[in-house]
């Protein structure tokens, strides 16, 4: 069976998902990641999730806290809850890795929505906006960040700006659409 891949052109990666449970019944999500050179994700925090990344092919550069680490095929990187982290493919070849997130905590929805906003031109590598036309997508981005703020904290724009500007914008846009 072929899994459906979700393309994130800004992150230069393709993702596939499989939900599961671990031995104690906690829901997990396996995220398969095919990351092209220059691809990756910016710094973020999962307050309640542990992520275990296994590089299967190629190599990836991980940042966890203040530590950078290059992981090659066969190596594993574990990111505990509450740790600021990011990853990037700095090599000249594509990489394939698998990540198990425990608990799943909406990670699949977050990544699929991020990829969708990326394909629509509402997200760029640094910061959430890309050109004047992307302001149309700001309410969608704000709504996504607010919906997932308990499980995924994006660090740009800073969380304070998100709480003071983006989250009220998301609520205003939602009320405007309904009435």
N, CA, C and O of each residue as an XYZ file, in Angstrom:
716
protein
N       0.839     -1.180      0.000
C       0.000      0.000      0.000
C       0.886      1.246      0.000
O       1.814      1.354      0.801
N       0.597      2.176     -0.893
C       1.345      3.422     -0.978
C       0.667      4.469     -0.103
O      -0.540      4.688     -0.204
N       1.443      5.108      0.746
C       0.897      6.153      1.604
C       0.824      7.453      0.825
O       1.668      7.740     -0.024
N      -0.207      8.235      1.134
C      -0.347      9.552      0.516
C       0.699     10.472      1.123
O       0.833     10.561      2.344
N       1.434     11.152      0.261
C       2.431     12.116      0.710
C       1.861     13.526      0.623
O       1.125     13.862     -0.305
N       2.215     14.333      1.602
C       1.829     15.736      1.633
C       3.072     16.542      1.317
O       4.105     16.380      1.967
N       2.976     17.416      0.314
C       4.139     18.207     -0.078
C       4.138     19.563      0.616
O       3.129     20.268      0.648
N       5.294     19.906      1.170
C       5.519     21.223      1.771
C       6.643     21.882      0.972
O       7.818     21.633      1.242
N       6.292     22.731     -0.021
C       7.342     23.302     -0.876
C       8.272     24.261     -0.149
O       9.441     24.363     -0.519
N       7.800     24.963      0.864
C       8.670     25.877      1.603
C       9.649     25.089      2.475
O      10.834     25.418      2.537
N       9.154     24.053      3.145
C      10.028     23.196      3.942
C      10.840     22.233      3.099
O      11.692     21.513      3.620
N      10.580     22.216      1.789
C      11.278     21.330      0.844
C      11.243     19.883      1.338
O      12.259     19.190      1.386
N      10.036     19.461      1.702
C       9.900     18.105      2.200
C       8.535     17.529      1.832
O       7.575     18.252      1.564
N       8.490     16.209      1.831
C       7.259     15.478      1.646
C       7.061     14.638      2.896
O       8.013     14.086      3.449
N       5.810     14.549      3.332
C       5.512     13.876      4.594
C       4.425     12.829      4.385
O       3.528     13.006      3.560
N       4.513     11.744      5.137
C       3.456     10.731      5.181
C       3.257     10.367      6.649
O       4.198     10.421      7.441
N       2.029      9.995      7.009
C       1.685      9.808      8.416
C       1.064      8.446      8.669
O       0.401      7.875      7.803
N       1.292      7.935      9.878
C       0.662      6.697     10.320
C       0.404      6.816     11.816
O       1.334      6.951     12.611
N      -0.875      6.765     12.187
C      -1.222      6.820     13.604
C      -1.062      5.443     14.223
O      -1.251      4.424     13.558
N      -0.712      5.422     15.504
C      -0.563      4.163     16.226
C      -0.709      4.398     17.712
O      -1.082      5.489     18.146
N      -0.415      3.377     18.488
C      -0.404      3.505     19.948
C       0.827      2.781     20.470
O       1.283      1.791     19.898
N       1.357      3.306     21.584
C       2.490      2.605     22.190
C       1.959      1.607     23.220
O       0.747      1.448     23.365
N       2.852      0.942     23.927
C       2.460     -0.145     24.830
C       1.496      0.283     25.935
O       0.691     -0.526     26.394
N       1.566      1.550     26.369
C       0.660      1.991     27.451
C      -0.642      2.587     26.912
O      -1.442      3.117     27.683
N      -0.863      2.506     25.589
C      -2.102      2.981     24.998
C      -2.071      4.430     24.546
O      -3.076      4.928     24.038
N      -0.951      5.123     24.713
C      -0.832      6.513     24.277
C      -0.786      6.569     22.757
O      -0.038      5.822     22.125
N      -1.597      7.469     22.163
C      -1.603      7.617     20.713
C      -0.285      8.231     20.246
O       0.215      9.187     20.839
N       0.265      7.666     19.179
C       1.504      8.160     18.582
C       1.248      8.478     17.117
O       0.249      8.048     16.539
N       2.152      9.226     16.533
C       2.104      9.431     15.087
C       3.516      9.224     14.545
O       4.484      9.803     15.039
N       3.606      8.385     13.520
C       4.848      8.190     12.787
C       4.789      9.129     11.595
O       3.855      9.081     10.795
N       5.802      9.986     11.489
C       5.889     10.918     10.366
C       7.104     10.504      9.548
O       8.237     10.552     10.028
N       6.853     10.099      8.308
C       7.956      9.816      7.404
C       8.266     11.111      6.672
O       7.360     11.782      6.179
N       9.546     11.462      6.600
C       9.965     12.744      6.023
C      11.017     12.509      4.945
O      12.059     11.906      5.202
N      10.737     12.987      3.745
C      11.709     13.013      2.663
C      12.096     14.484      2.513
O      11.290     15.303      2.071
N      13.322     14.807      2.881
C      13.736     16.210      2.968
C      14.799     16.489      1.906
O      15.862     15.869      1.894
N      14.489     17.436      1.015
C      15.424     17.821     -0.035
C      16.519     18.724      0.534
O      16.350     19.288      1.615
N      17.649     18.868     -0.184
C      18.696     19.777      0.281
C      18.131     21.176      0.557
O      17.373     21.722     -0.245
N      18.510     21.734      1.692
C      18.019     23.052      2.097
C      16.683     23.018      2.805
O      16.225     24.049      3.299
N      16.044     21.861      2.868
C      14.742     21.740      3.512
C      14.853     21.527      5.002
O      15.920     21.208      5.527
N      13.728     21.710      5.677
C      13.676     21.494      7.114
C      12.571     22.306      7.748
O      11.675     22.801      7.064
N      12.640     22.438      9.057
C      11.647     23.203      9.810
C      12.363     24.196     10.721
O      13.458     23.920     11.210
N      11.732     25.368     10.950
C      12.339     26.372     11.829
C      12.179     25.987     13.298
O      11.444     25.054     13.621
N      12.865     26.702     14.183
C      12.770     26.397     15.611
C      11.335     26.467     16.134
O      10.576     27.381     15.812
N      10.996     25.477     16.944
C       9.680     25.395     17.558
C       9.781     24.529     18.807
O      10.818     23.925     19.080
N       8.687     24.478     19.559
C       8.652     23.717     20.807
C       7.358     22.911     20.849
O       6.296     23.403     20.468
N       7.459     21.679     21.311
C       6.286     20.863     21.628
C       6.276     20.698     23.146
O       7.062     19.916     23.680
N       5.398     21.420     23.854
C       5.420     21.375     25.322
C       5.180     19.996     25.919
O       5.665     19.713     27.015
N       4.435     19.121     25.217
C       4.035     17.844     25.822
C       4.479     16.618     25.036
O       4.180     15.495     25.443
N       5.181     16.797     23.927
C       5.537     15.668     23.068
C       7.018     15.338     23.149
O       7.872     16.212     23.297
N       7.287     14.053     23.048
C       8.641     13.579     22.795
C       8.690     13.193     21.326
O       7.794     12.512     20.827
N       9.741     13.629     20.632
C       9.929     13.231     19.239
C      11.233     12.444     19.140
O      12.272     12.866     19.645
N      11.153     11.298     18.481
C      12.335     10.476     18.240
C      12.522     10.408     16.727
O      11.708      9.823     16.013
N      13.614     11.018     16.250
C      13.939     11.057     14.823
C      14.968      9.976     14.517
O      15.984      9.872     15.204
N      14.712      9.183     13.501
C      15.667      8.188     13.027
C      15.994      8.519     11.581
O      15.117      8.501     10.718
N      17.261      8.824     11.318
C      17.688      9.098      9.946
C      17.902      7.748      9.270
O      18.693      6.928      9.737
N      17.198      7.527      8.174
C      17.271      6.250      7.457
C      18.237      6.349      6.281
O      19.030      5.438      6.045
N      18.168      7.466      5.537
C      19.068      7.703      4.403
C      19.534      9.145      4.448
O      18.767     10.042      4.797
N      20.799      9.367      4.093
C      21.345     10.720      4.057
C      21.755     11.201      5.434
O      22.080     10.409      6.319
N      21.733     12.526      5.596
C      22.083     13.102      6.892
C      21.260     14.363      7.133
O      20.867     15.060      6.197
N      21.015     14.633      8.394
C      20.229     15.795      8.804
C      20.969     16.506      9.924
O      21.648     15.876     10.735
N      20.829     17.830      9.958
C      21.392     18.619     11.057
C      20.241     19.000     11.983
O      19.269     19.627     11.562
N      20.366     18.616     13.239
C      19.353     18.901     14.255
C      19.882     19.948     15.218
O      21.064     19.953     15.561
N      19.002     20.826     15.646
C      19.290     21.743     16.736
C      18.310     21.397     17.836
O      17.101     21.366     17.611
N      18.824     21.138     19.019
C      17.983     20.866     20.185
C      18.544     21.703     21.325
O      19.664     21.478     21.783
N      17.748     22.676     21.778
C      18.281     23.624     22.747
C      19.357     24.441     22.064
O      19.107     25.061     21.030
N      20.550     24.446     22.631
C      21.681     25.173     22.041
C      22.669     24.239     21.334
O      23.738     24.668     20.900
N      22.302     22.963     21.225
C      23.205     21.970     20.656
C      22.842     21.647     19.213
O      21.682     21.379     18.899
N      23.850     21.675     18.335
C      23.680     21.236     16.939
C      24.324     19.864     16.814
O      25.372     19.586     17.396
N      23.655     19.010     16.029
C      24.146     17.657     15.856
C      23.823     17.182     14.443
O      22.690     17.315     13.979
N      24.813     16.635     13.771
C      24.584     16.013     12.467
C      24.306     14.538     12.726
O      25.101     13.846     13.361
N      23.163     14.068     12.224
C      22.806     12.656     12.366
C      22.808     12.033     10.978
O      22.219     12.566     10.037
N      23.479     10.898     10.872
C      23.585     10.185      9.604
C      22.720      8.928      9.640
O      22.177      8.559     10.682
N      22.602      8.281      8.489
C      21.794      7.064      8.386
C      22.119      6.110      9.525
O      23.285      5.822      9.794
N      21.076      5.621     10.195
C      21.240      4.693     11.311
C      21.296      5.369     12.663
O      21.285      4.691     13.691
N      21.357      6.705     12.688
C      21.447      7.418     13.969
C      20.081      7.985     14.360
O      19.233      8.260     13.511
N      19.900      8.149     15.669
C      18.635      8.600     16.232
C      18.871      9.836     17.085
O      19.884      9.942     17.776
N      17.920     10.775     17.030
C      17.948     11.976     17.855
C      16.614     12.042     18.601
O      15.549     11.975     17.987
N      16.680     12.173     19.926
C      15.473     12.272     20.746
C      15.337     13.695     21.262
O      16.276     14.255     21.826
N      14.146     14.280     21.062
C      13.857     15.635     21.517
C      12.787     15.535     22.605
O      11.638     15.201     22.314
N      13.160     15.826     23.870
C      12.178     15.744     24.957
C      11.172     16.895     24.911
O      11.428     17.915     24.271
N      10.035     16.739     25.582
C       9.040     17.810     25.633
C       9.649     19.116     26.137
O      10.521     19.116     27.007
N       9.172     20.231     25.572
C       9.608     21.548     26.028
C      10.945     22.003     25.489
O      11.433     23.060     25.889
N      11.557     21.242     24.591
C      12.871     21.586     24.054
C      12.727     22.320     22.722
O      12.077     21.831     21.798
N      13.338     23.494     22.639
C      13.382     24.232     21.375
C      14.196     23.397     20.398
O      15.310     22.980     20.715
N      13.640     23.147     19.198
C      14.365     22.316     18.246
C      13.999     22.666     16.813
O      12.994     23.327     16.549
N      14.845     22.203     15.894
C      14.671     22.413     14.463
C      15.482     21.337     13.748
O      16.328     20.679     14.353
N      15.216     21.168     12.466
C      16.076     20.295     11.656
C      16.215     20.873     10.269
O      15.355     21.612      9.790
N      17.339     20.512      9.619
C      17.615     20.998      8.277
C      18.502     19.995      7.551
O      19.384     19.376      8.147
N      18.253     19.848      6.262
C      19.116     19.033      5.424
C      20.143     19.970      4.800
O      19.837     20.681      3.843
N      21.355     19.972      5.337
C      22.423     20.836      4.835
C      23.309     20.134      3.816
O      24.299     20.703      3.354
N      22.962     18.919      3.468
C      23.784     18.161      2.527
C      23.332     18.451      1.093
O      22.375     19.191      0.865
N      24.036     17.857      0.141
C      23.706     18.040     -1.270
C      22.737     16.969     -1.773
O      22.335     17.001     -2.935
N      22.359     16.022     -0.911
C      21.475     14.924     -1.303
C      20.216     14.915     -0.443
O      20.218     15.402      0.688
N      19.152     14.360     -0.992
C      17.924     14.220     -0.216
C      18.149     13.254      0.941
O      19.002     12.368      0.880
N      17.363     13.448      1.993
C      17.438     12.580      3.168
C      16.056     12.013      3.439
O      15.038     12.606      3.085
N      16.046     10.852      4.073
C      14.791     10.228      4.494
C      14.925      9.918      5.970
O      15.894      9.296      6.404
N      13.935     10.363      6.742
C      13.944     10.058      8.166
C      12.533      9.749      8.624
O      11.550     10.078      7.960
N      12.467      9.111      9.771
C      11.198      8.786     10.404
C      11.187      9.422     11.777
O      12.194      9.423     12.486
N      10.027      9.969     12.148
C       9.886     10.593     13.459
C       8.660     10.000     14.133
O       7.580      9.959     13.544
N       8.826      9.542     15.367
C       7.687      9.093     16.154
C       7.454     10.139     17.231
O       8.335     10.420     18.043
N       6.239     10.721     17.226
C       5.861     11.727     18.214
C       4.880     11.097     19.197
O       3.888     10.482     18.805
N       5.184     11.266     20.492
C       4.356     10.716     21.564
C       4.103     11.798     22.605
O       5.063     12.346     23.147
N       2.849     12.126     22.907
C       1.634     11.680     22.241
C       1.484     12.354     20.878
O       2.197     13.310     20.571
N       0.557     11.854     20.062
C       0.366     12.392     18.714
C      -0.055     13.859     18.762
O       0.450     14.672     17.987
N      -0.965     14.202     19.654
C      -1.347     15.584     19.987
C      -1.561     16.500     18.782
O      -1.104     17.643     18.791
N      -2.236     16.024     17.763
C      -2.584     16.878     16.625
C      -1.439     17.228     15.699
O      -1.581     18.120     14.863
N      -0.287     16.543     15.825
C       0.868     16.889     14.997
C       0.567     16.699     13.509
O       0.982     17.517     12.687
N      -0.144     15.636     13.158
C      -0.449     15.418     11.746
C      -1.259     16.584     11.188
O      -0.940     17.089     10.112
N      -2.291     17.019     11.889
C      -3.103     18.140     11.416
C      -2.256     19.399     11.293
O      -2.377     20.136     10.314
N      -1.405     19.647     12.272
C      -0.544     20.834     12.233
C       0.349     20.813     10.992
O       0.444     21.813     10.281
N       1.005     19.677     10.730
C       1.928     19.581      9.594
C       1.193     19.624      8.261
O       1.680     20.233      7.309
N       0.026     18.986      8.177
C      -0.745     19.039      6.932
C      -1.241     20.457      6.649
O      -1.212     20.905      5.503
N      -1.697     21.166      7.688
C      -2.167     22.535      7.507
C      -1.010     23.457      7.139
O      -1.161     24.330      6.284
N       0.135     23.271      7.773
C       1.317     24.068      7.440
C       1.702     23.852      5.971
O       1.994     24.811      5.257
N       1.701     22.599      5.527
C       2.040     22.302      4.129
C       1.029     22.940      3.177
O       1.407     23.462      2.128
N      -0.250     22.900      3.539
C      -1.278     23.514      2.703
C      -1.056     25.027      2.593
O      -1.118     25.585      1.497
N      -0.798     25.692      3.727
C      -0.536     27.134      3.708
C       0.732     27.445      2.907
O       0.812     28.476      2.239
N       1.706     26.562      2.977
C       2.940     26.714      2.200
C       2.645     26.637      0.704
O       3.134     27.456     -0.074
N       1.841     25.644      0.307
C       1.494     25.492     -1.113
C       0.680     26.682     -1.619
O       0.754     27.028     -2.798
N      -0.093     27.304     -0.737
C      -0.912     28.461     -1.111
C      -0.133     29.777     -1.088
O      -0.680     30.824     -1.437
N       1.145     29.733     -0.678
C       1.973     30.937     -0.672
C       1.846     31.797      0.570
O       2.251     32.959      0.552
N       1.290     31.251      1.659
C       1.094     32.036      2.878
C       2.218     31.884      3.902
O       2.202     32.550      4.938
N       3.175     31.032      3.630
C       4.287     30.815      4.549
C       5.577     30.869      3.743
O       5.647     30.368      2.620
N       6.599     31.486      4.336
C       7.918     31.467      3.719
C       8.924     30.961      4.744
O       8.562     30.731      5.897
N      10.150     30.790      4.354
C      11.167     30.176      5.217
C      11.331     30.919      6.532
O      11.347     30.298      7.595
N      11.453     32.246      6.475
C      11.620     33.018      7.705
C      10.398     33.892      7.862
O      10.190     34.813      7.072
N       9.590     33.622      8.862
C       8.376     34.388      9.089
C       7.217     33.817      8.298
O       7.419     33.013      7.387
N       6.001     34.226      8.637
C       4.830     33.594      8.058
C       4.326     34.196      6.759
O       3.484     33.576      6.110
N       4.785     35.354      6.345
C       4.195     36.013      5.186
C       5.141     36.011      3.995
O       6.361     36.051      4.153
N       4.556     35.963      2.796
C       5.364     36.005      1.581
C       4.707     36.982      0.615
O       3.789     36.612     -0.116
N       5.168     38.212      0.610
C       4.674     39.215     -0.318
C       3.344     39.807      0.107
O       2.676     39.286      1.000
N       2.967     40.902     -0.541
C       1.751     41.608     -0.158
C       0.486     40.756     -0.288
O      -0.431     40.904      0.520
N       0.417     39.886     -1.263
C      -0.764     39.053     -1.438
C      -0.969     38.054     -0.323
O      -2.080     37.560     -0.135
N       0.078     37.746      0.422
C      -0.047     36.742      1.470
C      -0.822     37.251      2.678
O      -1.190     36.460      3.546
N      -1.079     38.559      2.752
C      -1.879     39.070      3.865
C      -3.263     38.427      3.880
O      -3.872     38.299      4.942
N      -3.765     38.021      2.713
C      -5.049     37.317      2.667
C      -5.004     36.039      3.489
O      -6.016     35.627      4.056
N      -3.845     35.417      3.555
C      -3.718     34.161      4.287
C      -3.416     34.327      5.758
O      -3.398     33.342      6.496
N      -3.176     35.555      6.205
C      -2.825     35.778      7.610
C      -3.889     35.251      8.567
O      -3.529     34.620      9.560
N      -5.185     35.477      8.321
C      -6.177     34.902      9.238
C      -6.118     33.374      9.303
O      -6.327     32.795     10.369
N      -5.835     32.711      8.166
C      -5.722     31.251      8.168
C      -4.521     30.809      9.002
O      -4.614     29.869      9.792
N      -3.391     31.499      8.818
C      -2.198     31.180      9.586
C      -2.447     31.415     11.068
O      -2.091     30.581     11.901
N      -3.059     32.550     11.399
C      -3.339     32.879     12.799
C      -4.255     31.830     13.420
O      -4.032     31.403     14.553
N      -5.286     31.411     12.683
C      -6.206     30.402     13.202
C      -5.491     29.078     13.440
O      -5.739     28.412     14.444
N      -4.603     28.691     12.522
C      -3.857     27.443     12.680
C      -2.942     27.509     13.898
O      -2.887     26.559     14.680
N      -2.220     28.622     14.070
C      -1.325     28.756     15.221
C      -2.105     28.732     16.525
O      -1.670     28.119     17.500
N      -3.268     29.405     16.548
C      -4.069     29.402     17.773
C      -4.617     28.006     18.067
O      -4.591     27.561     19.214
N      -5.111     27.314     17.041
C      -5.687     25.982     17.226
C      -4.673     24.995     17.804
O      -5.039     24.087     18.550
N      -3.401     25.176     17.457
C      -2.373     24.208     17.865
C      -1.450     24.720     18.971
O      -0.471     24.052     19.305
N      -1.735     25.879     19.540
C      -0.784     26.494     20.469
C      -0.499     25.675     21.718
O       0.547     25.864     22.339
N      -1.387     24.776     22.106
C      -1.137     23.936     23.282
C      -0.085     22.861     23.009
O       0.568     22.376     23.932
N       0.077     22.487     21.720
C       0.956     21.365     21.387
C       2.166     21.729     20.544
O       3.169     21.016     20.555
N       2.080     22.839     19.812
C       3.200     23.266     18.973
C       3.320     24.774     19.067
O       2.385     25.504     18.737
N       4.482     25.236     19.521
C       4.734     26.670     19.656
C       5.783     27.066     18.625
O       6.951     26.694     18.733
N       5.347     27.825     17.627
C       6.255     28.366     16.623
C       6.883     29.614     17.230
O       6.198     30.381     17.906
N       8.160     29.828     17.002
C       8.870     30.914     17.679
C       8.970     32.191     16.851
O       9.435     33.212     17.358
N       8.536     32.156     15.567
C       8.490     33.366     14.734
C       7.146     33.440     14.057
O       6.810     32.524     13.306
N       6.360     34.464     14.272
C       6.644     35.595     15.137
C       6.684     35.141     16.591
O       6.149     34.087     16.933
N       7.323     35.941     17.448
C       7.446     35.556     18.867
C       6.078     35.244     19.481
O       5.077     35.855     19.107
N       6.033     34.298     20.417
C       4.759     33.917     21.038
C       3.967     35.099     21.613
O       2.737     35.086     21.569
N       4.635     36.102     22.142
C       3.916     37.267     22.663
C       3.157     37.977     21.540
O       2.004     38.367     21.725
N       3.789     38.145     20.385
C       3.129     38.774     19.233
C       1.947     37.911     18.787
O       0.893     38.434     18.424
N       2.125     36.601     18.815
C       1.029     35.713     18.441
C      -0.171     35.928     19.365
O      -1.303     36.061     18.900
N       0.085     35.961     20.683
C      -1.015     36.127     21.637
C      -1.681     37.494     21.518
O      -2.904     37.595     21.617
N      -0.886     38.553     21.306
C      -1.439     39.909     21.293
C      -2.052     40.310     19.950
O      -2.986     41.111     19.916
N      -1.537     39.763     18.840
C      -1.981     40.208     17.523
C      -2.655     39.073     16.733
O      -3.792     39.218     16.284
N      -1.960     37.962     16.569
C      -2.477     36.920     15.678
C      -3.715     36.215     16.217
O      -4.672     36.008     15.472
N      -3.717     35.843     17.492
C      -4.861     35.106     18.016
C      -6.137     35.953     18.001
O      -7.192     35.444     17.622
N      -6.075     37.238     18.405
C      -7.289     38.066     18.257
C      -7.715     38.201     16.786
O      -8.909     38.223     16.490
N      -6.752     38.292     15.871
C      -7.075     38.361     14.452
C      -7.803     37.097     14.008
O      -8.773     37.169     13.254
N      -7.341     35.950     14.471
C      -7.989     34.681     14.108
C      -9.428     34.657     14.604
O     -10.327     34.243     13.872
N      -9.655     35.092     15.830
C     -11.019     35.106     16.365
C     -11.902     36.097     15.611
O     -13.067     35.807     15.338
N     -11.349     37.276     15.269
C     -12.097     38.287     14.514
C     -12.465     37.744     13.133
O     -13.603     37.891     12.688
N     -11.507     37.121     12.464
C     -11.761     36.580     11.125
C     -12.812     35.489     11.182
O     -13.662     35.397     10.296
N     -12.761     34.657     12.221
C     -13.738     33.583     12.359
C     -15.141     34.160     12.561
O     -16.099     33.681     11.955
N     -15.267     35.176     13.400
C     -16.575     35.824     13.618
C     -17.073     36.490     12.342
O     -18.269     36.456     12.051
N     -16.167     37.094     11.580
C     -16.560     37.776     10.335
C     -17.091     36.773      9.315
O     -18.054     37.063      8.606
N     -16.470     35.596      9.239
C     -16.911     34.571      8.289
C     -18.297     34.043      8.660
O     -19.109     33.740      7.786
N     -18.561     33.935      9.979
C     -19.831     33.369     10.435
C     -20.984     34.363     10.370
O     -22.142     33.953     10.286
N     -20.696     35.641     10.407
C     -21.827     36.558     10.500
C     -21.613     37.788      9.793
O     -22.485     38.656      9.786
